[in-house]
Amino acid sequence: MQILQRSGMRNHTGIILFILQGLTDDPRLKVLIFIFLFFIYVLTIIGNLIIITLTLVDTQLKTPMYFFLRNFSFLEVVFTTAYIHRYLYSLSTGDNTITYNACFAQIFFVILLGVTEFFLLTTMSYDRYVAICKPLHYTTIMNSRVCNQLLLSSWLAGLMIILPPISLGFQIEFCDSNVIDHFGCEAFPMIKIACSNTQFIEKMVLIFAVLTLIVTLFLVFLSYAHIIRTVLRFPSAQQRKKAFSTCSSHIIVVSLTYGSCIFINIKTSAKEGVSLNKVMSVLVTSVAPVMNPLIYALRNKQMIQAFKDLAKKIIFLSKQ
């Protein structure tokens, strides 16, 4: 199998094919991992598609909160597909190779979707802030134009953050090894096998990652600081409970997303934590996307009622 090609512009041999090392070499363990990931992947697709469908067809869910939730579910579907789908292919076929272009494409989309998700979670916290702190002006402030602008801004922010490092990444040379110590293409495992100087791009990736986490987390904290201060002024305990319940699902998802991301980044820098890092990456990219729709759906009475209504309609139509 050809993995090297001679470049006429440079006097070196450049790698055009990478080998993904995966999680394990044990055939029986591979089967168990495939069954687990396939089951979780199907649940993720079904769960998030149900949320997308409900928020599109149910008139009671035509609010900014569910508009952002629908787009968040779309992000989860595309994110887990971009990451887990390739590993499922490797496990089922035994083909652990991936081309240079496909590898960089996976890195681009995974990071773009991941960063966009952080900004979208920040936008969702702002939506909760307006709903609780400025309820009389909620429909005016969070109109359809503003919601679309906030969504577009989340995508543009993710694109602006990923473009500089990914453009520099295309200039990295690989000539000594083509084995990536991971189940998918990730930035730092690829940087480790590069034969060119990567100090600048490593610092850039680290700075952008830290800035994204700090800025978005600060904005989330700012929104919830105002929310808590407003809710504590409510006269009755029932009002306070109702207000906090509208934010509880978002708080849980934010905690899981930021907590897992911080944990993985800490372990990435530790050489002894490579195996644990890969396991955590699998959980974050497979389990988290299926947990998020469950958290939002099971803790939301409107979502549950909308699902029941849709199920009744489907059963009624099927009988006719």
XYZ file of N, CA and C in Angstrom, residues 64-258:
585
model
N -37.905 30.896 21.060
C -36.449 30.973 20.881
C -35.685 29.847 21.581
N -36.146 29.444 22.786
C -35.450 28.388 23.517
C -35.401 27.100 22.704
N -36.517 26.734 22.092
C -36.570 25.498 21.312
C -35.928 25.677 19.941
N -35.878 26.894 19.457
C -35.143 27.176 18.224
C -33.659 26.864 18.412
N -33.095 27.332 19.522
C -31.686 27.051 19.815
C -31.471 25.585 20.151
N -32.436 24.963 20.836
C -32.330 23.548 21.162
C -32.320 22.703 19.896
N -33.135 23.082 18.920
C -33.169 22.358 17.643
C -31.808 22.427 16.951
N -31.221 23.595 16.929
C -29.917 23.747 16.297
C -28.814 23.059 17.097
N -28.973 23.034 18.421
C -28.028 22.315 19.266
C -28.086 20.812 18.969
N -29.292 20.275 18.790
C -29.460 18.861 18.448
C -28.861 18.562 17.076
N -29.031 19.486 16.143
C -28.414 19.317 14.821
C -26.894 19.249 14.935
N -26.318 20.114 15.761
C -24.881 20.098 15.987
C -24.425 18.760 16.552
N -25.190 18.231 17.502
C -24.832 16.964 18.126
C -24.833 15.821 17.109
N -25.823 15.813 16.227
C -25.904 14.770 15.205
C -24.699 14.825 14.275
N -24.391 16.009 13.777
C -23.285 16.157 12.827
C -21.949 15.910 13.511
N -21.810 16.375 14.765
C -20.559 16.208 15.508
C -20.234 14.734 15.727
N -21.191 13.976 16.256
C -20.921 12.564 16.525
C -20.752 11.768 15.235
N -21.438 12.195 14.160
C -21.274 11.529 12.864
C -19.879 11.766 12.307
N -19.384 12.991 12.433
C -18.057 13.319 11.922
C -16.951 12.558 12.656
N -17.201 12.223 13.925
C -16.163 11.592 14.735
C -16.349 10.073 14.816
N -17.505 9.633 15.328
C -17.723 8.219 15.627
C -17.950 7.386 14.370
N -18.599 7.969 13.374
C -18.910 7.211 12.152
C -17.653 6.628 11.525
N -16.559 7.389 11.502
C -15.305 6.908 10.900
C -14.707 5.759 11.706
N -14.813 5.837 13.029
C -14.273 4.771 13.867
C -15.108 3.499 13.737
N -16.423 3.643 13.602
C -17.285 2.485 13.377
C -16.916 1.790 12.064
N -16.577 2.573 11.058
C -16.142 2.023 9.781
C -14.852 1.226 9.951
N -13.906 1.780 10.703
C -12.638 1.084 10.936
C -12.851 -0.222 11.687
N -13.717 -0.202 12.707
C -13.976 -1.403 13.503
C -14.669 -2.490 12.686
N -15.574 -2.075 11.791
C -16.349 -3.058 11.023
C -15.580 -3.628 9.845
N -14.676 -2.859 9.264
C -13.947 -3.305 8.070
C -12.510 -3.702 8.350
N -11.960 -3.233 9.475
C -10.552 -3.489 9.765
C -9.609 -2.537 9.055
N -10.178 -1.607 8.305
C -9.377 -0.621 7.576
C -9.104 0.583 8.480
N -7.891 0.672 8.986
C -7.519 1.758 9.894
C -6.818 2.913 9.188
N -6.784 2.884 7.876
C -6.098 3.940 7.136
C -7.051 5.079 6.816
N -6.495 6.261 6.732
C -7.272 7.441 6.355
C -6.359 8.374 5.576
N -6.870 8.957 4.519
C -6.045 9.814 3.676
C -5.727 11.130 4.377
N -4.708 11.785 3.882
C -4.275 13.080 4.436
C -5.418 14.089 4.404
N -6.088 14.213 3.259
C -7.178 15.191 3.132
C -8.364 14.840 4.020
N -8.716 13.554 4.088
C -9.833 13.132 4.927
C -9.535 13.376 6.399
N -8.283 13.196 6.786
C -7.876 13.408 8.172
C -8.027 14.876 8.561
N -7.551 15.761 7.714
C -7.661 17.187 8.008
C -9.115 17.656 7.927
N -9.893 17.037 7.050
C -11.313 17.379 6.966
C -12.019 17.003 8.267
N -11.676 15.836 8.819
C -12.279 15.424 10.086
C -11.898 16.380 11.211
N -10.640 16.754 11.278
C -10.191 17.707 12.297
C -10.940 19.027 12.161
N -11.059 19.507 10.942
C -11.724 20.785 10.689
C -13.171 20.765 11.178
N -13.936 19.758 10.751
C -15.357 19.725 11.093
C -15.590 19.430 12.574
N -14.794 18.544 13.152
C -14.970 18.216 14.573
C -14.706 19.437 15.441
N -13.614 20.159 15.159
C -13.290 21.341 15.972
C -14.285 22.466 15.696
N -14.649 22.661 14.433
C -15.634 23.699 14.092
C -16.949 23.457 14.822
N -17.435 22.221 14.776
C -18.701 21.892 15.428
C -18.586 21.988 16.946
N -17.434 21.564 17.478
C -17.230 21.632 18.915
C -17.187 23.056 19.433
N -16.439 23.917 18.753
C -16.338 25.321 19.165
C -17.687 26.022 19.004
N -18.373 25.752 17.892
C -19.695 26.341 17.663
C -20.655 25.941 18.776
N -20.520 24.704 19.261
C -21.386 24.217 20.340
C -21.187 25.033 21.612
N -19.946 25.392 21.909
C -19.675 26.218 23.093
C -20.354 27.583 22.970
N -20.247 28.187 21.803
C -20.869 29.501 21.608
C -22.396 29.396 21.589
N -22.919 28.284 21.087
C -24.363 28.103 21.084
C -24.893 27.906 22.504
N -24.144 27.184 23.330
C -24.528 27.043 24.737
C -24.522 28.395 25.437
N -23.567 29.246 25.071
C -23.514 30.607 25.620
C -24.738 31.404 25.187
N -25.107 31.262 23.913
C -26.303 31.931 23.399
C -27.563 31.452 24.118
N -27.627 30.163 24.392
C -28.780 29.603 25.100
C -28.870 30.129 26.532
N -27.724 30.377 27.160
C -27.744 30.959 28.509
C -28.234 32.409 28.460
N -27.882 33.125 27.407
C -28.380 34.498 27.237
C -29.892 34.488 27.031
N -30.381 33.512 26.282
C -31.826 33.377 26.074
C -32.544 33.172 27.401
N -31.985 32.341 28.272
C -32.589 32.116 29.594
C -32.530 33.389 30.445
N -31.441 34.151 30.289
C -31.308 35.412 31.023
C -32.426 36.387 30.634
N -32.660 36.539 29.341
C -33.704 37.455 28.880
C -35.080 36.960 29.322
N -35.317 35.639 29.230
C -36.624 35.077 29.585
C -36.956 35.292 31.057
N -35.966 35.201 31.929
C -36.218 35.292 33.373
C -36.052 36.716 33.898
N -35.052 37.400 33.409
C -34.759 38.748 33.933
C -35.561 39.845 33.236
N -35.964 39.605 31.985
C -36.732 40.605 31.247
C -37.914 39.955 30.545
N -38.794 39.311 31.308
C -39.888 38.532 30.697
C -40.854 39.357 29.859
N -41.103 40.607 30.250
C -42.046 41.443 29.512
C -41.514 41.849 28.137
N -40.202 41.863 27.992
C -39.579 42.264 26.724
C -38.983 41.068 25.975
N -39.278 39.850 26.455
C -38.640 38.649 25.893
C -38.916 38.485 24.401
N -40.187 38.560 24.016
C -40.534 38.358 22.608
C -39.986 39.468 21.712
N -39.837 40.653 22.296
C -39.300 41.775 21.512
C -37.793 41.638 21.322
N -37.104 41.311 22.418
C -35.638 41.183 22.353
C -35.237 39.951 21.547
N -35.861 38.809 21.866
C -35.484 37.558 21.209
C -36.420 37.276 20.029
N -36.490 38.220 19.107
C -37.304 37.995 17.908
C -36.547 37.093 16.937
N -37.209 36.699 15.871
C -36.625 35.735 14.935
C -35.336 36.253 14.294
N -35.286 37.557 14.013
C -34.076 38.127 13.402
C -32.888 38.031 14.349
N -33.105 38.376 15.619
C -32.033 38.307 16.613
C -31.585 36.865 16.821
N -32.538 35.929 16.884
C -32.200 34.514 17.065
C -31.336 34.006 15.918
N -31.696 34.360 14.698
C -30.900 33.945 13.535
C -29.515 34.572 13.554
N -29.442 35.840 13.984
C -28.142 36.513 14.082
C -27.251 35.864 15.134
N -27.834 35.500 16.274
C -27.070 34.845 17.333
C -26.578 33.467 16.881
N -27.425 32.749 16.159
C -27.025 31.440 15.638
C -25.900 31.577 14.620
N -26.047 32.534 13.715
C -25.012 32.769 12.707
C -23.709 33.205 13.357
N -23.797 34.021 14.397
C -22.607 34.480 15.113
C -21.868 33.317 15.767
N -22.606 32.345 16.272
C -21.987 31.166 16.882
C -21.177 30.387 15.852
N -21.746 30.210 14.662
C -21.035 29.506 13.586
C -19.827 30.306 13.097
N -19.998 31.616 12.950
C -18.889 32.457 12.480
C -17.754 32.489 13.493
N -18.098 32.519 14.786
C -17.076 32.507 15.836
C -16.275 31.208 15.774
N -16.977 30.101 15.598
C -16.282 28.822 15.469
C -15.386 28.773 14.247
N -15.864 29.332 13.138
C -15.082 29.347 11.899
C -13.846 30.224 12.035
N -13.979 31.385 12.664
C -12.850 32.298 12.832
C -11.773 31.699 13.739
N -12.193 30.890 14.700
C -11.227 30.288 15.616
C -10.495 29.119 14.975
N -11.173 28.359 14.123
C -10.556 27.169 13.539
C -9.696 27.479 12.315
N -10.021 28.539 11.564
C -9.318 28.800 10.306
C -7.817 29.074 10.451
N -7.382 29.954 11.392
C -5.926 30.199 11.505
C -5.104 28.955 11.812
N -5.447 28.154 12.848
C -4.622 26.971 13.110
C -4.720 25.903 12.030
N -5.906 25.734 11.422
C -6.038 24.701 10.401
C -5.260 25.074 9.145
N -5.177 26.371 8.840
C -4.398 26.803 7.676
C -2.907 26.572 7.902
N -2.450 26.777 9.136
C -1.055 26.478 9.465
C -0.815 24.973 9.502
N -1.853 24.231 9.888
C -1.716 22.775 9.948
C -1.425 22.159 8.596
N -1.940 22.757 7.534
C -1.681 22.240 6.193
C -0.206 22.380 5.797
N 0.526 23.240 6.517
C 1.944 23.433 6.215
C 2.847 22.482 6.995
N 2.258 21.723 7.919
C 3.051 20.768 8.696
C 3.482 19.607 7.804
N 4.720 19.166 7.971
C 5.250 18.061 7.180
C 5.307 16.796 8.033
N 4.918 15.683 7.413
C 4.968 14.373 8.069
C 5.863 13.473 7.231
N 6.944 12.996 7.820
C 7.880 12.223 7.015
C 8.464 11.011 7.746
N 8.384 10.970 9.069
C 9.002 9.874 9.822
C 8.001 8.789 10.204
N 6.789 9.191 10.559
C 5.780 8.234 11.000
C 4.412 8.653 10.481
N 3.588 7.657 10.213
C 2.230 7.935 9.761
C 1.184 7.277 10.670
N 1.605 6.859 11.866
C 0.716 6.193 12.815
C 0.208 7.209 13.833
N -1.103 7.440 13.850
C -1.734 8.362 14.795
C -2.243 7.574 15.993
N -1.742 7.915 17.157
C -2.096 7.191 18.380
C -3.460 7.653 18.904
N -4.483 7.357 18.098
C -5.847 7.728 18.476
C -6.807 6.964 17.578
N -8.116 6.987 17.920
C -9.100 6.297 17.090
C -9.638 7.200 15.983
N -9.265 8.477 16.029
C -9.656 9.440 15.004
C -8.563 10.473 14.832
N -8.737 11.313 13.850
C -7.751 12.368 13.613
C -7.966 13.497 14.622
N -6.962 13.752 15.441
C -6.992 14.848 16.402
C -5.722 15.659 16.260
N -5.804 16.922 16.654
C -4.699 17.852 16.421
C -3.406 17.424 17.127
N -3.484 17.211 18.436
C -2.249 16.951 19.187
C -1.594 15.613 18.856
N -2.342 14.506 18.679
C -1.690 13.267 18.234
C -1.009 13.406 16.877
N -1.569 14.232 15.995
C -0.939 14.443 14.694
C 0.305 15.312 14.823
N 0.241 16.318 15.693
C 1.399 17.185 15.907
C 2.581 16.381 16.433
N 2.295 15.361 17.250
C 3.363 14.551 17.849
C 4.176 13.793 16.803
N 3.560 13.447 15.664
C 4.294 12.686 14.639
C 4.823 13.574 13.515
N 4.666 14.894 13.648
C 5.160 15.811 12.615
C 6.680 15.903 12.685
N 7.303 16.115 11.530
C 8.762 16.242 11.502
C 9.195 17.695 11.302
N 8.225 18.604 11.222
C 8.550 20.031 11.132
C 8.323 20.685 12.495
N 8.786 21.905 12.636
C 8.645 22.627 13.905
C 7.180 23.011 14.115
N 6.628 22.558 15.229
C 5.196 22.784 15.490
C 4.952 23.625 16.741
N 5.986 24.241 17.283
C 5.824 24.993 18.529
C 4.822 26.137 18.388
N 4.894 26.853 17.269
C 4.007 27.999 17.081
C 2.543 27.567 16.980
N 2.282 26.515 16.191
C 0.902 26.075 16.023
C 0.369 25.454 17.317
N 1.251 24.790 18.088
C 0.823 24.234 19.379
C 0.381 25.349 20.318
N 1.175 26.421 20.356
C 0.824 27.560 21.212
C -0.464 28.224 20.739
N -0.621 28.329 19.407
C -1.832 28.949 18.866
C -3.068 28.137 19.211
N -2.987 26.814 19.029
C -4.123 25.940 19.355
C -4.469 26.049 20.834
N -3.448 26.044 21.685
C -3.672 26.129 23.129
C -4.309 27.456 23.513
N -3.801 28.552 22.944
C -4.317 29.886 23.256
C -5.776 30.012 22.806
N -6.064 29.566 21.576
C -7.434 29.652 21.060
C -8.390 28.800 21.881
N -7.924 27.606 22.297
C -8.773 26.716 23.093
C -9.074 27.326 24.454
N -8.046 27.866 25.089
C -8.224 28.473 26.412
C -9.110 29.708 26.319
N -8.887 30.540 25.298
C -9.712 31.743 25.126
C -11.177 31.388 24.896
N -11.412 30.359 24.075
C -12.791 29.934 23.816
C -13.471 29.486 25.102
N -12.766 28.668 25.876
C -13.327 28.179 27.134
C -13.586 29.317 28.115
N -12.592 30.197 28.276
C -12.707 31.281 29.256
C -13.807 32.268 28.866
N -13.804 32.697 27.607
C -14.772 33.704 27.162
C -16.195 33.173 27.249
N -16.428 31.973 26.703
C -17.787 31.430 26.714
C -18.247 31.098 28.133
N -17.341 30.543 28.943
C -17.720 30.196 30.314
C -18.001 31.444 31.140
N -17.227 32.506 30.903
C -17.463 33.768 31.604
C -18.841 34.338 31.251
N -19.203 34.280 29.972
C -20.508 34.794 29.536
C -21.653 33.956 30.107
N -21.432 32.639 30.203
C -22.445 31.771 30.808
C -22.623 32.119 32.281
N -21.495 32.270 32.991
C -21.543 32.642 34.411
C -22.213 33.999 34.604
N -21.929 34.926 33.695
C -22.514 36.261 33.779
C -24.035 36.198 33.641
N -24.496 35.408 32.674
C -25.942 35.260 32.482
C -26.598 34.661 33.712
N -25.994 33.616 34.254
C -26.603 32.939 35.396
C -26.448 33.710 36.703
N -25.452 34.568 36.781
C -25.338 35.443 37.951
C -26.525 36.394 38.015
N -26.882 36.959 36.849
C -28.062 37.829 36.772
C -29.343 37.041 37.016
N -29.403 35.819 36.495
C -30.588 34.982 36.675
C -30.798 34.666 38.153
N -29.740 34.238 38.832
C -29.842 33.889 40.250
C -30.245 35.104 41.083
N -29.630 36.239 40.776
C -29.959 37.459 41.520
C -31.429 37.844 41.327
N -31.938 37.673 40.111
C -33.348 38.005 39.829
C -34.300 37.009 40.484
N -33.965 35.719 40.378
C -34.843 34.679 40.915
C -34.959 34.775 42.438
N -33.873 35.104 43.097
C -33.891 35.202 44.565
C -34.793 36.337 45.053
N -35.131 37.248 44.165
C -36.027 38.355 44.523
C -37.495 37.989 44.359
N -37.775 36.831 43.739
C -39.168 36.410 43.570
C -39.810 36.191 44.936
N -41.062 36.615 45.095
C -41.693 36.535 46.420
C -42.020 35.120 46.888
N -42.427 34.234 45.966
C -42.840 32.896 46.384
C -41.812 31.833 46.004
N -41.770 30.764 46.802
C -40.855 29.649 46.539
C -41.232 28.918 45.261
N -42.528 28.871 44.945
C -42.995 28.204 43.740
C -42.488 28.907 42.481
N -42.490 30.240 42.516
C -41.966 31.010 41.377
C -40.469 30.762 41.199
N -39.760 30.724 42.319
C -38.313 30.481 42.246
C -38.020 29.086 41.698
N -38.799 28.104 42.163
C -38.606 26.733 41.696
C -38.875 26.618 40.199
N -39.949 27.251 39.737
C -40.302 27.208 38.322
C -39.234 27.869 37.457
N -38.695 28.986 37.942
C -37.661 29.705 37.182
C -36.390 28.877 37.070
N -35.975 28.273 38.195
C -34.758 27.467 38.173
C -34.940 26.202 37.330
N -36.166 25.652 37.312
C -36.411 24.431 36.547
C -36.251 24.653 35.046
N -36.519 25.879 34.576
C -36.358 26.185 33.147
C -34.892 26.254 32.740
N -34.016 26.408 33.734
C -32.577 26.509 33.453
C -31.819 25.231 33.796
N -32.442 24.324 34.534
C -31.725 23.162 35.072
C -31.118 22.283 33.980
N -31.875 22.026 32.906
C -31.366 21.180 31.823
C -30.138 21.811 31.174
N -30.217 23.111 30.911
C -29.091 23.813 30.290
C -27.870 23.800 31.199
N -28.073 23.973 32.504
C -26.960 23.969 33.453
C -26.275 22.610 33.481
N -27.063 21.525 33.444
C -26.491 20.177 33.445
C -25.660 19.937 32.188
N -26.199 20.328 31.029
C -25.481 20.136 29.764
C -24.199 20.968 29.734
N -24.272 22.202 30.204
C -23.085 23.063 30.267
C -22.024 22.444 31.170
N -22.440 21.942 32.318
C -21.502 21.334 33.268
C -20.820 20.113 32.653
N -21.597 19.264 31.982
C -21.032 18.068 31.348
C -20.072 18.438 30.217
N -20.472 19.406 29.394
C -19.665 19.796 28.234
C -18.349 20.419 28.648
N -18.407 21.408 29.530
C -17.184 22.088 29.954
C -16.313 21.189 30.828
